[in-house]
XYZ file of C-alpha atoms in Angstrom:
609
model
C -0.366 0.230 0.407
C 1.180 2.926 -1.022
C -0.142 6.281 1.087
C 1.141 9.899 2.223
C 3.767 8.151 5.288
C 5.538 6.348 2.130
C 5.471 10.032 0.018
C 6.710 11.610 2.902
C 9.999 8.838 3.189
C 10.627 9.092 -0.299
C 10.483 13.643 -0.444
C 13.077 12.355 2.502
C 14.677 10.613 0.444
C 14.400 14.020 -2.350
C 12.959 11.844 -5.344
C 9.639 14.177 -4.348
C 9.701 17.892 -2.701
C 7.335 18.989 -0.635
C 4.877 20.818 -3.523
C 4.233 17.786 -4.728
C 3.563 15.928 -1.515
C 0.528 19.361 -1.330
C 0.146 18.413 -5.263
C -0.516 14.735 -3.942
C -2.845 16.093 -1.383
C -4.832 17.885 -3.013
C -6.162 15.064 -5.726
C -6.328 12.773 -2.941
C -8.854 15.794 -1.195
C -10.315 16.524 -4.528
C -11.358 13.119 -5.367
C -14.664 10.961 -4.045
C -12.881 7.498 -4.470
C -9.354 8.192 -3.056
C -6.641 5.248 -4.068
C -2.908 5.279 -3.039
C -2.418 5.371 -6.659
C -3.294 8.799 -7.514
C -1.879 9.553 -4.342
C 2.536 9.242 -6.778
C 0.457 9.488 -9.797
C -0.316 12.905 -8.668
C 3.170 14.264 -6.153
C 4.969 12.335 -9.522
C 3.499 13.477 -12.371
C 4.388 17.251 -9.944
C 7.803 15.946 -10.332
C 8.023 15.508 -13.774
C 6.424 19.664 -14.128
C 10.119 20.319 -11.795
C 11.684 18.872 -14.143
C 10.548 19.904 -17.221
C 8.337 17.094 -18.370
C 5.159 18.078 -19.231
C 3.609 14.842 -18.728
C 4.508 11.372 -16.211
C 4.829 8.545 -18.747
C 3.153 5.672 -16.913
C 5.747 2.922 -18.323
C 8.496 5.485 -16.795
C 7.725 4.481 -13.513
C 5.419 1.108 -13.654
C 6.343 -2.267 -12.050
C 8.978 -0.761 -11.155
C 10.852 0.042 -7.010
C 10.949 3.829 -5.738
C 13.743 5.316 -2.783
C 16.521 3.723 -1.793
C 16.851 1.947 0.649
C 12.930 0.905 -1.859
C 9.952 2.504 0.177
C 7.315 1.133 -2.410
C 6.982 -1.199 -5.408
C 4.964 0.523 -8.454
C 1.784 -0.908 -10.025
C 1.870 -2.813 -13.235
C 1.121 0.087 -16.360
C -2.222 -2.026 -16.595
C -3.529 -1.966 -12.510
C -2.042 2.089 -12.602
C -4.424 3.030 -15.439
C -7.157 1.323 -14.201
C -7.413 1.894 -10.860
C -6.674 6.037 -11.866
C -9.652 5.921 -14.448
C -11.397 5.306 -11.682
C -10.944 8.612 -9.784
C -13.247 11.458 -10.183
C -9.552 13.986 -10.281
C -8.505 11.823 -13.664
C -10.120 12.469 -17.409
C -9.877 11.749 -20.771
C -7.982 13.755 -23.638
C -11.546 16.324 -24.024
C -12.165 16.537 -20.369
C -12.977 18.805 -17.526
C -10.685 17.135 -14.725
C -7.370 18.725 -12.878
C -5.726 15.431 -14.215
C -5.674 14.235 -17.555
C -4.692 10.246 -19.017
C -4.211 9.959 -22.427
C -4.888 7.071 -24.562
C 0.025 6.171 -24.559
C -0.675 6.429 -20.453
C 0.960 10.326 -19.922
C -0.720 12.004 -16.665
C -1.097 15.587 -17.542
C -2.016 18.037 -15.444
C -4.822 19.749 -17.337
C -3.310 22.830 -18.421
C -0.702 21.512 -20.185
C -2.278 18.680 -21.529
C -3.852 22.238 -22.995
C -1.513 23.089 -23.981
C 0.170 20.891 -26.157
C -3.793 20.855 -27.664
C -3.696 24.624 -28.189
C -0.474 24.363 -30.502
C -0.441 21.663 -31.903
C -4.183 22.738 -33.383
C -2.218 26.348 -34.285
C 0.599 25.270 -36.382
C -1.666 22.548 -37.814
C -4.403 25.204 -39.055
C -1.326 27.273 -40.436
C 0.505 23.917 -42.701
C -2.379 23.275 -43.581
C -2.986 26.224 -45.371
C -0.122 28.193 -47.350
C 0.520 31.518 -48.039
C -1.737 32.907 -50.446
C -1.253 35.303 -53.543
C 2.456 34.580 -53.808
C 4.361 35.727 -57.592
C 5.420 32.883 -58.535
C 7.890 34.674 -61.326
C 8.494 37.633 -59.395
C 9.855 35.289 -56.193
C 12.095 33.786 -58.497
C 13.915 36.523 -60.148
C 14.465 38.319 -56.473
C 15.579 34.915 -55.276
C 18.003 34.595 -57.712
C 19.460 38.101 -57.196
C 19.673 37.595 -53.645
C 21.198 34.789 -52.978
C 23.513 34.144 -56.301
C 24.324 30.443 -57.603
C 26.747 28.319 -54.940
C 27.515 25.520 -57.166
C 30.110 23.753 -54.150
C 27.180 24.140 -51.861
C 24.226 22.333 -54.098
C 21.831 22.250 -53.150
C 21.460 25.664 -51.752
C 19.403 24.770 -48.101
C 19.293 29.231 -47.398
C 16.995 29.370 -50.626
C 14.883 26.659 -50.803
C 14.290 27.643 -46.129
C 13.707 31.503 -47.798
C 10.935 30.392 -50.704
C 9.037 27.835 -48.008
C 9.032 30.996 -45.796
C 7.559 32.821 -48.742
C 5.311 30.067 -50.336
C 3.932 28.706 -46.706
C 2.094 30.715 -43.836
C 4.411 28.452 -40.485
C 8.267 27.565 -41.264
C 10.109 25.651 -39.138
C 14.228 26.276 -40.429
C 16.695 24.254 -38.521
C 20.305 24.580 -38.493
C 23.893 24.075 -36.022
C 26.052 27.036 -35.869
C 27.083 29.530 -38.079
C 24.626 27.601 -40.883
C 23.507 31.445 -41.692
C 19.324 31.233 -39.757
C 19.756 35.004 -38.105
C 21.229 35.302 -41.756
C 18.851 34.868 -43.794
C 16.424 36.248 -41.954
C 16.286 40.409 -43.666
C 16.111 38.401 -47.101
C 12.844 35.999 -46.497
C 11.570 39.906 -44.607
C 12.892 41.557 -48.103
C 11.544 39.226 -50.262
C 8.340 39.211 -47.867
C 7.568 43.414 -48.192
C 8.412 43.173 -52.013
C 5.190 39.983 -52.736
C 3.092 42.860 -50.255
C 3.982 45.787 -51.367
C 6.131 47.006 -48.359
C 2.298 47.577 -46.315
C 3.986 44.405 -43.927
C 4.500 44.444 -39.880
C 7.240 42.715 -39.289
C 7.671 41.049 -34.786
C 10.453 39.983 -34.399
C 11.055 38.266 -31.224
C 13.719 35.652 -28.790
C 12.717 33.952 -26.282
C 16.300 36.376 -24.350
C 16.966 40.143 -24.422
C 20.263 38.897 -24.858
C 18.892 36.514 -28.646
C 16.812 39.760 -29.225
C 20.028 42.217 -29.217
C 21.742 39.572 -31.744
C 18.655 39.236 -34.159
C 19.136 42.731 -34.350
C 22.443 43.378 -34.800
C 22.552 40.280 -37.045
C 19.960 42.382 -39.455
C 21.064 45.015 -38.987
C 24.647 44.445 -40.259
C 22.770 41.806 -43.371
C 20.524 44.558 -44.600
C 23.270 46.755 -45.358
C 24.691 43.924 -47.988
C 20.990 42.916 -49.161
C 20.835 42.999 -53.256
C 17.977 44.593 -52.622
C 15.912 48.650 -53.293
C 16.799 51.502 -50.729
C 12.635 51.519 -50.359
C 12.670 47.900 -50.142
C 14.891 48.068 -47.974
C 14.272 50.569 -45.670
C 10.197 48.183 -45.700
C 12.030 45.610 -43.606
C 12.082 45.955 -39.588
C 15.681 45.766 -36.984
C 13.869 46.094 -33.803
C 13.795 42.948 -32.386
C 12.101 42.727 -28.287
C 12.038 39.636 -26.130
C 8.570 37.441 -26.583
C 6.827 38.694 -22.867
C 8.018 42.104 -24.465
C 5.982 41.022 -28.071
C 3.306 39.974 -26.162
C 2.659 42.968 -23.569
C 3.845 41.489 -19.809
C 2.093 42.486 -17.227
C 2.747 43.306 -13.465
C 1.752 41.153 -11.095
C 0.631 39.513 -13.675
C 1.186 35.959 -15.650
C -1.639 36.909 -18.597
C -0.688 38.923 -21.133
C -1.811 42.272 -22.898
C -2.065 40.634 -26.042
C -4.840 37.189 -26.296
C -7.060 35.417 -28.385
C -9.536 38.282 -27.550
C -6.909 40.791 -28.028
C -4.352 39.953 -31.025
C -0.778 40.831 -31.368
C -1.572 43.983 -34.748
C 0.990 42.225 -36.654
C 1.202 40.209 -39.942
C 4.752 38.293 -39.647
C 6.457 36.966 -37.051
C 10.164 35.858 -37.106
C 10.696 33.655 -33.366
C 15.119 33.565 -33.348
C 15.666 30.995 -30.506
C 13.422 28.755 -30.626
C 14.276 26.197 -28.605
C 14.080 27.940 -25.569
C 10.672 28.385 -24.839
C 8.524 26.585 -23.014
C 5.165 25.265 -23.613
C 3.026 27.459 -21.500
C 4.891 30.726 -23.785
C 4.347 29.188 -27.316
C 0.861 28.294 -26.622
C 0.760 31.807 -25.116
C 2.405 33.065 -28.942
C 0.015 31.077 -31.093
C -3.172 32.215 -29.220
C -1.714 35.862 -29.410
C -1.203 35.734 -32.710
C -3.653 36.911 -35.781
C -5.395 33.843 -38.318
C -3.646 35.340 -41.308
C -0.200 36.276 -39.424
C 3.109 34.058 -41.481
C 4.821 32.467 -37.795
C 8.600 32.009 -39.032
C 10.459 29.476 -36.382
C 14.548 29.625 -36.169
C 16.156 27.365 -34.110
C 18.705 24.369 -32.994
C 16.859 21.343 -32.434
C 20.161 19.609 -31.096
C 20.515 21.949 -28.659
C 18.770 22.028 -25.122
C 15.279 22.687 -24.607
C 13.652 25.289 -22.267
C 14.973 24.960 -18.415
C 11.130 25.394 -18.153
C 8.538 21.991 -18.675
C 8.735 20.838 -22.260
C 10.312 20.451 -25.362
C 8.527 22.123 -28.419
C 11.319 22.786 -30.890
C 12.234 19.233 -31.003
C 8.959 18.479 -30.930
C 7.392 20.108 -33.894
C 10.622 18.877 -35.611
C 9.666 15.725 -34.922
C 10.285 12.505 -37.592
C 10.913 15.546 -40.918
C 12.126 14.333 -43.079
C 12.648 16.308 -46.315
C 8.832 17.510 -48.357
C 6.299 16.243 -50.269
C 6.537 15.994 -54.448
C 4.413 18.755 -55.438
C 6.385 20.680 -53.491
C 9.040 19.765 -54.703
C 7.868 20.550 -57.649
C 6.896 23.658 -56.614
C 10.398 25.330 -54.942
C 11.815 23.533 -58.290
C 9.671 25.699 -60.174
C 10.641 28.782 -57.521
C 13.991 28.095 -57.175
C 15.672 26.312 -60.153
C 17.199 23.956 -57.243
C 16.096 20.005 -57.170
C 16.124 18.572 -54.833
C 13.989 14.719 -54.297
C 11.617 14.280 -52.067
C 11.370 12.072 -48.473
C 9.633 8.700 -49.200
C 7.842 9.195 -45.660
C 3.750 9.492 -46.416
C 3.450 13.477 -46.227
C 1.575 14.805 -43.594
C 0.803 17.946 -42.932
C 4.430 20.054 -41.636
C 6.158 18.261 -43.754
C 6.464 20.564 -45.632
C 6.697 23.664 -43.749
C 10.188 22.402 -41.935
C 13.883 22.886 -43.186
C 17.122 21.630 -42.206
C 20.510 24.041 -43.302
C 23.100 21.492 -43.237
C 26.233 23.453 -43.982
C 28.783 25.879 -41.682
C 29.361 29.186 -43.137
C 31.849 29.454 -39.385
C 33.448 26.943 -39.184
C 35.700 25.398 -41.742
C 35.915 21.436 -42.239
C 39.014 21.001 -40.591
C 37.445 23.409 -37.358
C 37.623 21.761 -34.003
C 34.129 22.637 -32.916
C 32.538 22.211 -36.161
C 33.593 18.454 -35.591
C 33.828 18.076 -32.125
C 30.852 19.122 -32.194
C 29.579 17.285 -34.784
C 31.146 14.596 -32.994
C 29.166 15.030 -29.788
C 24.985 15.384 -31.465
C 26.116 12.001 -32.551
C 26.225 10.730 -29.925
C 30.287 9.563 -29.991
C 31.975 9.731 -26.891
C 35.080 8.450 -28.295
C 35.344 10.586 -31.438
C 34.678 13.318 -29.056
C 37.645 12.916 -26.948
C 39.905 11.033 -29.163
C 39.202 14.870 -30.543
C 39.385 16.858 -27.760
C 43.071 14.932 -26.719
C 44.849 14.564 -29.651
C 45.595 18.092 -30.132
C 45.656 18.397 -34.196
C 42.873 20.952 -34.030
C 44.615 24.751 -32.287
C 41.043 25.404 -31.363
C 39.490 23.258 -28.866
C 41.377 21.646 -25.849
C 40.992 19.070 -22.723
C 42.083 20.411 -19.897
C 43.970 18.981 -17.094
C 41.616 18.713 -14.167
C 44.536 19.491 -11.811
C 44.447 23.458 -13.942
C 43.233 25.840 -11.439
C 40.575 26.649 -13.055
C 40.610 29.967 -10.529
C 43.597 31.182 -12.621
C 41.992 30.415 -15.876
C 38.527 32.961 -14.653
C 41.551 35.355 -13.945
C 43.429 35.846 -16.798
C 40.188 35.385 -19.190
C 38.301 38.234 -17.153
C 41.839 40.376 -16.476
C 40.924 42.363 -19.560
C 37.007 43.340 -18.991
C 37.113 43.851 -15.392
C 40.530 47.055 -16.140
C 38.397 48.272 -18.641
C 35.288 48.136 -16.182
C 37.677 50.794 -13.826
C 38.263 52.675 -15.939
C 35.897 55.563 -18.010
C 34.733 54.624 -21.087
C 31.941 53.037 -22.519
C 29.371 50.377 -20.798
C 29.466 48.778 -25.037
C 33.061 48.708 -24.791
C 32.801 46.618 -20.892
C 29.897 43.983 -22.471
C 32.355 43.788 -25.837
C 35.175 43.068 -23.458
C 32.985 40.269 -21.125
C 31.761 38.840 -24.248
C 34.762 37.303 -25.263
C 35.161 34.442 -22.784
C 32.314 32.158 -19.959
C 32.499 29.483 -17.765
C 29.510 27.268 -18.001
C 28.700 24.420 -15.646
C 26.355 21.765 -15.550
C 25.189 22.001 -12.481
C 24.107 25.394 -10.382
C 25.337 23.712 -6.344
C 27.899 21.770 -5.542
C 31.930 20.976 -7.026
C 32.066 22.445 -10.321
C 28.613 24.225 -10.594
C 28.432 27.877 -10.402
C 28.117 28.529 -6.424
C 31.170 27.205 -5.702
C 32.733 28.628 -9.055
C 31.911 31.907 -8.401
C 31.940 32.534 -4.740
C 36.119 31.039 -5.347
C 36.678 33.619 -8.399
C 35.021 37.174 -6.233
C 37.784 36.159 -3.134
C 40.146 35.575 -5.652
C 39.743 38.777 -7.023
C 38.947 40.719 -3.562
C 42.545 39.101 -2.634
C 43.999 40.811 -5.719
C 42.354 44.374 -4.521
C 40.209 44.487 -8.591
C 37.090 44.322 -5.909
C 36.950 45.898 -2.599
C 36.796 44.572 0.275
C 34.615 47.048 2.003
C 31.946 47.609 -0.868
C 30.034 43.798 -2.819
C 29.436 46.453 -5.242
C 32.526 46.953 -7.116
C 33.222 48.098 -11.111
C 32.742 44.969 -13.036
C 31.093 42.490 -10.730
C 29.011 40.285 -13.123
C 25.352 39.259 -12.230
C 22.493 36.950 -13.916
C 18.569 38.012 -12.997
C 17.147 34.994 -11.442
C 13.738 35.834 -11.499
C 11.273 37.917 -13.807
C 10.158 41.189 -13.200
C 8.400 43.393 -14.975
C 8.310 46.727 -13.652
C 11.652 47.031 -14.386
C 11.309 44.647 -17.470
C 13.555 42.466 -16.220
C 13.628 38.464 -16.722
C 15.052 35.123 -16.091
C 18.106 34.823 -17.525
C 19.581 38.485 -18.082
C 23.280 39.199 -17.190
C 23.867 43.437 -15.938
C 26.910 44.595 -14.825
C 27.693 47.222 -11.814
C 29.231 50.435 -13.585
C 29.543 54.023 -12.580
C 26.717 56.312 -13.530
C 27.061 59.402 -15.123
C 26.608 60.771 -11.944
C 29.445 58.577 -10.939
C 26.294 56.409 -8.639
C 26.851 53.096 -9.485
C 24.538 51.284 -10.815
C 23.377 47.295 -12.701
C 23.819 48.236 -16.581
C 21.598 45.759 -18.476
C 21.660 45.807 -22.470
C 18.677 45.969 -24.143
C 17.699 45.119 -27.310
C 17.486 48.849 -29.066
C 21.318 48.684 -29.319
C 20.871 50.872 -25.581
C 21.750 50.506 -22.174
C 19.218 50.228 -19.009
C 20.659 50.841 -15.254
C 19.598 49.545 -11.985
C 20.288 50.533 -8.583
C 21.537 47.070 -7.371
C 19.252 47.782 -4.211
C 16.035 47.333 -6.394
C 17.122 44.087 -8.773
C 14.943 41.459 -8.307
C 16.508 37.930 -6.724
C 20.395 37.347 -8.772
C 23.540 35.798 -8.117
C 27.129 35.745 -10.726
C 27.764 35.732 -13.113
C 31.565 34.999 -14.001
C 30.329 31.171 -14.056
C 26.704 30.614 -15.441
C 25.107 27.039 -16.410
C 24.946 25.688 -20.240
C 20.962 26.474 -19.164
C 21.749 30.356 -19.226
C 23.766 30.861 -21.416
C 21.810 29.995 -24.221
C 20.935 32.931 -26.698
C 24.665 34.257 -26.003
C 27.971 33.389 -28.064
C 31.254 33.700 -26.860
C 34.930 33.893 -27.907
C 36.361 31.704 -25.303
C 34.715 29.379 -23.682
C 35.251 26.470 -20.403
C 32.470 24.064 -19.569
C 33.583 22.671 -16.206
C 32.126 19.009 -15.199
C 31.256 18.459 -12.147
C 32.823 15.457 -9.719
C 29.806 13.102 -10.070
C 27.054 12.202 -12.780
C 23.348 13.680 -12.476
C 20.648 13.404 -14.729
C 21.156 16.756 -16.737
C 25.180 15.902 -18.829
C 23.527 14.966 -21.574
C 24.175 15.047 -25.104
C 22.295 18.468 -25.956
C 23.654 20.202 -22.822
C 27.436 19.658 -24.331
C 26.527 20.888 -28.053
C 25.005 23.948 -26.655
C 28.075 23.718 -25.002
C 30.745 23.247 -27.037
C 28.241 25.827 -29.517
C 27.774 28.890 -27.909
C 32.277 29.257 -28.670
C 33.020 30.949 -31.424
C 36.952 30.868 -31.536
C 38.372 27.887 -29.017
C 36.309 25.503 -26.473
C 37.945 23.207 -23.505
C 36.498 21.251 -20.890
C 37.876 20.044 -17.616
C 36.852 17.225 -16.301
C 36.323 13.501 -16.049
C 36.793 12.129 -20.103
C 34.833 8.944 -18.788
C 32.297 11.516 -17.539
C 32.111 13.513 -20.949
C 32.497 10.050 -23.012
C 28.614 9.410 -20.460
C 26.777 12.741 -21.298
C 27.709 12.911 -24.792
C 26.061 9.026 -24.942
C 23.360 10.243 -22.828
C 19.896 11.935 -25.016
C 17.944 14.901 -22.262
C 14.716 12.141 -22.768
C 11.094 14.625 -22.148
C 8.030 13.024 -22.564
C 4.693 14.996 -24.663
C 2.362 14.334 -26.402
C 3.344 17.565 -28.777
C 4.450 15.476 -31.602
C 1.884 12.876 -32.371
C -0.471 15.308 -32.204
C 1.965 16.781 -35.142
C 3.396 13.828 -36.371
C 0.933 10.982 -35.209
C 1.922 8.069 -33.703
C 5.790 6.409 -33.044
C 6.992 9.324 -34.664
C 11.418 9.409 -35.003
C 14.023 13.052 -35.646
C 15.694 11.638 -38.816
C 19.321 13.628 -39.499
């Protein structure tokens, strides 16, 4: 028998949290026919949400033993499902109940089941209605001008992606680092404005302020070389912002200003770094889009998913394996490129997903590029061989005995010197972005908390940081909690600098290329940012990256985490940690149970590469 005492024992073993216990108790009180199996299922579903899953898969626990030492044995899936379906708080898909159990043994909190359904419905509706009114002759002429023939890169997937984005109401463009995802955005926008006569209202967004700023800079630079008339270039927007800002976040409210009854007044939305968007935010974004609004998502599906629940980009990519024959023929008409159609049955999203293949950032001899490819394939032996070989000068495996604090002080020396002098915030931030220490975990040896404390102590000992005041020039912080009043969001990075009046202020980059200055006393929850987790680094790039692995294995050590860390580096990547642990991490895939992929692609969908 499994009751609250057993659940409390599991909480003491850190298998469950206090929140999980409270939720299980609530479900027990609400249910007219309480069963111990319901309490355990409710607690595990709450725990799954806390770990980034949108649901709890009964198969993952059925028939297993929980706890160390063992506290309880779980029933078989058949018995468990039968017991749960007899509970009044558990409903089937479409029911109005606190918990939803689908036919595949996935148990959801109702709102997460609804989020998945809303996302699937919105995307499938857009995918089923290709963009109308496209002048294919004009499009072909413009594509040939914007994408000169590159015989060495045949077929030109950038050109194909741009054509797809014009021909479809929904497009997902996925690609690794340097494949040109953001660089083709400006050309896509130019094509769309040309087709519409320059009257489209276009919004550019990203999950974080840093990612939005990078998107904006990329567009500004790309516009300078665009082969379009001055009038057409001027119709392309440059300003990008966060999704929260686009939707209109409101102080102390979880609901946004824009929603289904007050949609966004836009014709096109381009969203970069889509892998960072969780299921709840994606659902709310799609609710706020007008029915005729064109949606273009950019991202790398091999990166880490959102810190919050869901792996939306990966689920949307699904089992995309190529275009349908009819769409291949249409692409050939407007691009002149022959593409082999998929041999798989055509589904609604088949003609909406494009994968960019060629990296313009890393050449064939690039160590970072080769390492990223090996990690992506889950080949730990090859990853270690490349790191050890010394053949590539831009990657290295550091000896565990090397002093991480000394490496950090060397990496941050120039930026700290600039922060002490009368230079612009732009120069300080540009120097700060040249180096970063990334970790897998926050706590423990090799975690961000210990590393940040050790680095700051060393700065005090060297008289770089002031012993008398914690707020010394150059102190970097990362926001841990959203503050809608200050327009600061989880993951925003600021640096303590002196403002024009000589007062210490934490300076944050704004998406418009300006800076915002906040008094330290007004900051929401924050922590030091000399070292940050790989999760927090998403949407950023640095010249040099040092990944520090923990001393012991942890569930967060996955292939996606290592790949994301590697691809944050532009010029050099180093890793400090156990070879055995790195091999294990590269072999382990991040698995987030979800019904979204099935809703979009059908059951048993498998990603192709």
